[in-house]
Every structure is written in C-alpha cells, then in structure tokens.
GROMACS .gro file of C-alpha atoms in nm:
model
  269
    1MET     CA    1  10.792  13.286  -7.873
    2GLU     CA    2  10.831  13.335  -8.242
    3GLY     CA    3  10.987  13.571  -8.493
    4ASP     CA    4  11.217  13.841  -8.362
    5ALA     CA    5  11.182  13.710  -8.004
    6ALA     CA    6  11.343  13.373  -8.088
    7PRO     CA    7  11.712  13.473  -8.042
    8THR     CA    8  11.644  13.618  -7.696
    9ALA     CA    9  11.432  13.316  -7.600
   10ASP     CA   10  11.713  13.084  -7.710
   11MET     CA   11  11.955  13.283  -7.496
   12ILE     CA   12  11.728  13.238  -7.194
   13ARG     CA   13  11.722  12.862  -7.247
   14ALA     CA   14  12.100  12.852  -7.285
   15GLN     CA   15  12.146  13.055  -6.965
   16LEU     CA   16  11.904  12.829  -6.781
   17ARG     CA   17  12.096  12.517  -6.883
   18ARG     CA   18  12.429  12.677  -6.797
   19LEU     CA   19  12.315  12.796  -6.453
   20ARG     CA   20  12.150  12.463  -6.369
   21THR     CA   21  12.458  12.267  -6.477
   22ALA     CA   22  12.691  12.501  -6.286
   23ALA     CA   23  12.480  12.439  -5.977
   24GLY     CA   24  12.538  12.064  -6.020
   25MET     CA   25  12.170  11.977  -6.061
   26SER     CA   26  12.010  11.735  -6.302
   27GLN     CA   27  11.683  11.827  -6.468
   28GLU     CA   28  11.497  11.601  -6.225
   29GLU     CA   29  11.664  11.757  -5.918
   30PHE     CA   30  11.609  12.106  -6.045
   31GLY     CA   31  11.249  12.026  -6.134
   32ARG     CA   32  11.172  11.916  -5.780
   33LEU     CA   33  11.301  12.249  -5.644
   34VAL     CA   34  11.096  12.462  -5.884
   35HIS     CA   35  10.789  12.233  -5.859
   36TYR     CA   36  10.802  12.116  -6.221
   37SER     CA   37  10.866  11.768  -6.357
   38GLY     CA   38  11.204  11.680  -6.501
   39SER     CA   39  11.042  11.623  -6.839
   40MET     CA   40  10.890  11.973  -6.825
   41VAL     CA   41  11.230  12.123  -6.746
   42SER     CA   42  11.373  11.936  -7.044
   43ALA     CA   43  11.096  12.057  -7.273
   44LEU     CA   44  11.145  12.418  -7.164
   45GLU     CA   45  11.522  12.400  -7.209
   46LEU     CA   46  11.489  12.245  -7.555
   47GLY     CA   47  11.228  12.492  -7.674
   48GLN     CA   48  10.957  12.229  -7.702
   49ARG     CA   49  10.735  12.437  -7.473
   50PRO     CA   50  10.708  12.818  -7.452
   51LEU     CA   51  10.893  12.991  -7.171
   52ASP     CA   52  10.688  13.016  -6.855
   53ARG     CA   53  10.712  13.328  -6.635
   54LEU     CA   54  10.630  13.143  -6.312
   55PHE     CA   55  10.889  12.876  -6.391
   56LEU     CA   56  11.158  13.136  -6.460
   57ALA     CA   57  11.071  13.327  -6.141
   58ARG     CA   58  11.117  13.008  -5.939
   59ALA     CA   59  11.435  12.928  -6.132
   60ASP     CA   60  11.573  13.273  -6.044
   61GLU     CA   61  11.507  13.200  -5.676
   62VAL     CA   62  11.660  12.851  -5.678
   63LEU     CA   63  11.964  12.957  -5.880
   64ALA     CA   64  12.003  13.293  -5.698
   65THR     CA   65  12.032  13.488  -6.023
   66GLY     CA   66  11.898  13.817  -5.891
   67GLY     CA   67  11.602  13.801  -6.131
   68LEU     CA   68  11.814  13.756  -6.445
   69LEU     CA   69  11.590  13.503  -6.622
   70VAL     CA   70  11.268  13.700  -6.572
   71TYR     CA   71  11.446  14.015  -6.690
   72LEU     CA   72  11.562  13.837  -7.004
   73LEU     CA   73  11.205  13.718  -7.060
   74LYS     CA   74  11.087  14.079  -7.054
   75LEU     CA   75  11.347  14.159  -7.320
   76ALA     CA   76  11.225  13.866  -7.527
   77GLU     CA   77  10.866  13.986  -7.499
   78ARG     CA   78  10.973  14.330  -7.617
   79ASP     CA   79  11.157  14.171  -7.909
   80GLY     CA   80  10.838  13.983  -7.985
   81GLN     CA   81  10.641  14.305  -8.025
   82PRO     CA   82  10.566  14.409  -8.384
   83SER     CA   83  10.844  14.623  -8.530
   84TRP     CA   84  10.602  14.914  -8.579
   85PHE     CA   85  10.520  14.918  -8.205
   86ARG     CA   86  10.875  14.921  -8.065
   87PRO     CA   87  10.948  15.292  -8.132
   88TRP     CA   88  10.637  15.381  -7.935
   89LEU     CA   89  10.738  15.150  -7.648
   90ASP     CA   90  11.071  15.331  -7.628
   91ALA     CA   91  10.898  15.671  -7.627
   92GLU     CA   92  10.651  15.550  -7.364
   93ARG     CA   93  10.924  15.420  -7.132
   94SER     CA   94  11.124  15.743  -7.141
   95ALA     CA   95  10.826  15.982  -7.126
   96ARG     CA   96  10.773  16.237  -6.851
   97GLN     CA   97  10.413  16.295  -6.961
   98LEU     CA   98  10.170  16.060  -7.136
   99ARG     CA   99   9.834  16.140  -7.292
  100CYS     CA  100   9.593  15.872  -7.415
  101PHE     CA  101   9.258  15.899  -7.587
  102GLN     CA  102   9.058  15.579  -7.631
  103PRO     CA  103   8.701  15.591  -7.764
  104THR     CA  104   8.641  15.214  -7.757
  105LEU     CA  105   8.857  15.043  -7.489
  106ILE     CA  106   9.011  15.095  -7.147
  107PRO     CA  107   9.368  15.221  -7.208
  108GLY     CA  108   9.624  14.940  -7.195
  109LEU     CA  109   9.820  15.099  -6.908
  110LEU     CA  110   9.506  15.081  -6.690
  111GLN     CA  111   9.368  14.742  -6.787
  112THR     CA  112   9.328  14.459  -6.539
  113GLU     CA  113   9.470  14.121  -6.631
  114ASN     CA  114   9.123  13.976  -6.688
  115TYR     CA  115   9.010  14.267  -6.905
  116ALA     CA  116   9.332  14.256  -7.109
  117ARG     CA  117   9.293  13.882  -7.164
  118ALA     CA  118   8.929  13.921  -7.271
  119VAL     CA  119   9.016  14.196  -7.519
  120ILE     CA  120   9.312  14.005  -7.664
  121ARG     CA  121   9.105  13.686  -7.693
  122CYS     CA  122   8.866  13.868  -7.925
  123ASP     CA  123   9.117  13.781  -8.197
  124ASP     CA  124   9.037  13.412  -8.235
  125MET     CA  125   9.335  13.363  -8.466
  126LEU     CA  126   9.570  13.378  -8.166
  127SER     CA  127   9.683  13.064  -7.985
  128ASP     CA  128   9.641  13.038  -7.608
  129ASP     CA  129  10.018  13.078  -7.564
  130GLU     CA  130  10.023  13.392  -7.778
  131VAL     CA  131   9.729  13.537  -7.586
  132GLU     CA  132   9.912  13.485  -7.256
  133ARG     CA  133  10.233  13.631  -7.397
  134ARG     CA  134  10.049  13.944  -7.504
  135VAL     CA  135   9.871  13.971  -7.169
  136HIS     CA  136  10.200  13.955  -6.978
  137ALA     CA  137  10.361  14.206  -7.216
  138ARG     CA  138  10.073  14.448  -7.159
  139LEU     CA  139  10.091  14.411  -6.782
  140ASP     CA  140  10.468  14.463  -6.790
  141ARG     CA  141  10.414  14.796  -6.964
  142GLN     CA  142  10.210  14.909  -6.666
  143SER     CA  143  10.517  14.896  -6.441
  144LEU     CA  144  10.616  15.242  -6.562
  145LEU     CA  145  10.323  15.389  -6.366
  146VAL     CA  146  10.456  15.249  -6.035
  147GLN     CA  147  10.827  15.317  -6.082
  148PRO     CA  148  11.002  15.559  -5.844
  149GLU     CA  149  10.961  15.861  -6.076
  150PRO     CA  150  10.658  15.777  -6.290
  151PRO     CA  151  10.535  15.991  -6.578
  152GLN     CA  152  10.220  16.197  -6.549
  153PHE     CA  153   9.950  15.991  -6.723
  154ILE     CA  154   9.621  16.143  -6.835
  155ALA     CA  155   9.364  15.938  -7.025
  156VAL     CA  156   9.028  16.024  -7.178
  157VAL     CA  157   8.767  15.762  -7.270
  158ASP     CA  158   8.410  15.769  -7.395
  159GLU     CA  159   8.137  15.675  -7.147
  160LEU     CA  160   8.043  15.391  -7.383
  161VAL     CA  161   8.374  15.222  -7.291
  162LEU     CA  162   8.244  15.180  -6.935
  163ARG     CA  163   7.895  15.070  -7.031
  164ARG     CA  164   7.992  14.820  -7.304
  165ALA     CA  165   7.908  14.515  -7.099
  166GLY     CA  166   7.666  14.232  -7.160
  167GLU     CA  167   7.548  14.007  -6.878
  168ASP     CA  168   7.841  13.771  -6.940
  169VAL     CA  169   8.112  14.032  -6.879
  170ARG     CA  170   7.961  14.258  -6.616
  171GLY     CA  171   8.163  14.095  -6.340
  172LEU     CA  172   8.477  14.157  -6.541
  173MET     CA  173   8.378  14.521  -6.597
  174VAL     CA  174   8.299  14.577  -6.229
  175GLU     CA  175   8.651  14.456  -6.151
  176GLN     CA  176   8.796  14.678  -6.424
  177ILE     CA  177   8.612  14.995  -6.324
  178THR     CA  178   8.693  14.936  -5.957
  179HIS     CA  179   9.058  14.911  -6.062
  180LEU     CA  180   9.028  15.241  -6.250
  181VAL     CA  181   8.894  15.419  -5.944
  182ALA     CA  182   9.176  15.274  -5.732
  183SER     CA  183   9.434  15.378  -5.993
  184LEU     CA  184   9.318  15.738  -5.962
  185GLU     CA  185   9.437  15.743  -5.602
  186ARG     CA  186   9.784  15.792  -5.749
  187PRO     CA  187   9.835  16.167  -5.797
  188HIS     CA  188  10.013  16.122  -6.131
  189VAL     CA  189   9.725  15.923  -6.289
  190SER     CA  190   9.408  16.086  -6.422
  191LEU     CA  191   9.113  15.951  -6.618
  192HIS     CA  192   8.841  16.169  -6.768
  193ILE     CA  193   8.518  16.050  -6.926
  194ILE     CA  194   8.339  16.208  -7.221
  195PRO     CA  195   7.970  16.174  -7.127
  196ALA     CA  196   7.736  16.012  -7.375
  197GLU     CA  197   7.535  16.332  -7.420
  198VAL     CA  198   7.832  16.502  -7.587
  199GLY     CA  199   7.743  16.316  -7.907
  200LEU     CA  200   7.975  16.370  -8.204
  201HIS     CA  201   8.326  16.500  -8.133
  202VAL     CA  202   8.664  16.513  -8.306
  203GLY     CA  203   8.797  16.211  -8.116
  204LEU     CA  204   8.559  15.973  -8.289
  205SER     CA  205   8.798  15.956  -8.583
  206GLY     CA  206   9.023  15.729  -8.378
  207PRO     CA  207   9.238  15.667  -8.070
  208PHE     CA  208   9.585  15.814  -8.025
  209ASN     CA  209   9.861  15.855  -7.769
  210LEU     CA  210  10.112  16.130  -7.697
  211ALA     CA  211  10.441  16.114  -7.508
  212ARG     CA  212  10.654  16.408  -7.392
  213GLY     CA  213  11.018  16.323  -7.336
  214ALA     CA  214  11.270  16.474  -7.095
  215ASP     CA  215  11.377  16.714  -7.373
  216GLY     CA  216  11.027  16.860  -7.390
  217GLY     CA  217  10.949  16.718  -7.733
  218TRP     CA  218  10.626  16.532  -7.809
  219VAL     CA  219  10.580  16.209  -8.005
  220GLY     CA  220  10.243  16.072  -8.113
  221HIS     CA  221  10.119  15.722  -8.185
  222MET     CA  222   9.812  15.607  -8.376
  223GLU     CA  223   9.713  15.241  -8.393
  224HIS     CA  224   9.503  15.085  -8.667
  225GLN     CA  225   9.352  14.740  -8.725
  226ILE     CA  226   9.671  14.603  -8.886
  227ASP     CA  227   9.955  14.815  -8.752
  228GLY     CA  228  10.035  15.153  -8.601
  229LEU     CA  229  10.218  15.474  -8.680
  230VAL     CA  230  10.459  15.680  -8.472
  231VAL     CA  231  10.417  16.050  -8.549
  232ASP     CA  232  10.704  16.291  -8.479
  233GLY     CA  233  10.670  16.561  -8.747
  234ASP     CA  234  10.604  16.907  -8.605
  235ASP     CA  235  10.280  16.964  -8.797
  236GLU     CA  236  10.137  16.619  -8.723
  237VAL     CA  237  10.223  16.639  -8.353
  238ALA     CA  238  10.074  16.988  -8.332
  239THR     CA  239   9.751  16.855  -8.486
  240LEU     CA  240   9.731  16.572  -8.230
  241LEU     CA  241   9.801  16.813  -7.942
  242ALA     CA  242   9.525  17.045  -8.064
  243ARG     CA  243   9.283  16.753  -8.093
  244TRP     CA  244   9.382  16.635  -7.745
  245GLU     CA  245   9.286  16.975  -7.603
  246MET     CA  246   8.947  16.968  -7.779
  247ILE     CA  247   8.879  16.614  -7.654
  248ARG     CA  248   8.993  16.688  -7.298
  249ASN     CA  249   8.778  17.003  -7.284
  250GLY     CA  250   8.469  16.796  -7.361
  251ALA     CA  251   8.534  16.546  -7.081
  252LEU     CA  252   8.422  16.547  -6.721
  253SER     CA  253   8.650  16.653  -6.439
  254ARG     CA  254   8.847  16.396  -6.243
  255ARG     CA  255   8.595  16.404  -5.956
  256GLN     CA  256   8.294  16.384  -6.186
  257SER     CA  257   8.453  16.096  -6.376
  258ILE     CA  258   8.508  15.901  -6.054
  259GLU     CA  259   8.145  15.960  -5.953
  260LEU     CA  260   8.024  15.835  -6.291
  261MET     CA  261   8.239  15.522  -6.266
  262LYS     CA  262   8.104  15.447  -5.920
  263GLU     CA  263   7.749  15.500  -6.046
  264VAL     CA  264   7.805  15.252  -6.329
  265VAL     CA  265   7.937  14.987  -6.088
  266THR     CA  266   7.647  15.046  -5.846
  267SER     CA  267   7.393  15.003  -6.127
  268TRP     CA  268   7.531  14.652  -6.193
  269THR     CA  269   7.572  14.528  -5.835
   0.00000   0.00000   0.00000
C-alpha cells in the first residue's frame, strides 16, 4: 500500500508484531500456525511485502483478535482510495437508496471478482499488487448490499455491456451475467437493460451514480478517465435525477431484463 494508506498499513504491522509478541510466539512459530514461513512473516511485519488479506484473516484467528487486523486492512484500503473518491464512498455507505447508470461496464457493486479483475487489469500501468488491492476494495464495497438493512439499489446498463465479449472472455461474461441474475433474487436489487434498438439516448454522455441519504437528500457522482466529481448542488442534482428518469423510462422491466440476460447466456453456451 502506498500514499495515504501507508500510516494505516504501518499501524497494522505494528499491531501484528505487538499481538504476536504478547502471545509469546516467534515469527517462525507464528508462521507455522498461519501456514506462512517465518521469513514471510518477517517481510510482512517489516513492510517488505504488501499486506495479505488471507494472512491477516488467519492471524486474526490464531491471535483471537475478533477480526481486528482484517478490519484495519479495510480502513487502509479506504485510505488508499483517491481523495476524490472518498466523499462518494461515504455517501454510498450511508445511503438508503442508490441509483447507477453505466453505459459501458457492469456496475462495480454487481461485479464478480473475475470481472472486476479483468476490468482493472485493462490499465497495464498497474502492478499485480495494486490490481489485487483494487479488486479487494471493490468487493468490500459490495458488502453494503448484504448488510442487515441494505439500501435499495437500482442500476441501468446498455445491452452492449452484456454483449461486449470476445471468444476469450465469454466464460467470464457467462459467470458475470449468471451472477447478475442471481443478485436480482434480492428484493432490494434491480437491474434494467436499455435494449440496443433504443439507439441514441441522453445517457450516452456518460455514467453517473446517485445516493439518497437518511435525511432524504440526494448526492450525485460522475467519474471520468482521470478522476471523479461529487455533485451536491441543488440544480446539478436535479439535472441528474431528471436524466435518471429519462434513462430508466427507456429501459426494459426487471422481468424483461432477466429474460434478456438469460438469452445472452444461452446464446454462448
């Protein structure tokens, strides 16, 4: 972890060393219990290797921390998010309703691990460790859809998003679309597809998200190639809400969308 995440990552390493020492275990002894070598434990504690989620989960079990180390890792991953994205993460976590329009990709909250990894790997400037960090951060965001009182989540995507699949990724897309259909078994999750025959529509100017908080207020978010923008001005939010309604009205119903997804999968298998 780099940048803003470093202080939290250093704290995790310090807590790991403290807990291991308090338990009276050497790095070799501890390594045997968590199924890592002593040299690997040393490298992780010294920051010579990036923090490993599986390692920390096993460390939490061995040291009986109640999940402390994995929780701290989640905080570190949040700290590692770009500064422009953090306000949206906060709005997303506290939302009672979420709206998402994506004309080019499956929405992040509904992506499978393999799809997320494939999308993130499209940026060949990222190291393998950074790719995995971003994959885990994206999957962690999805936990809000399975919490005890989840927000209502409605997404709209273009049909092209489902059909963008060469021979080399069709297996991945079958897995992803099957996951989408399964996700719609949750009553608070909806996905609607804009059929290809709709042609031009207002949503083609770009993706955006909307979050409605417990106070009833809406916040928008628009992401670009380099960064993103949180929108909370009354006029701007009203414009996004109006565009959302136009986009949603051009999409298929929930049932029709599920049928289309199943048809796409059947055509490939």
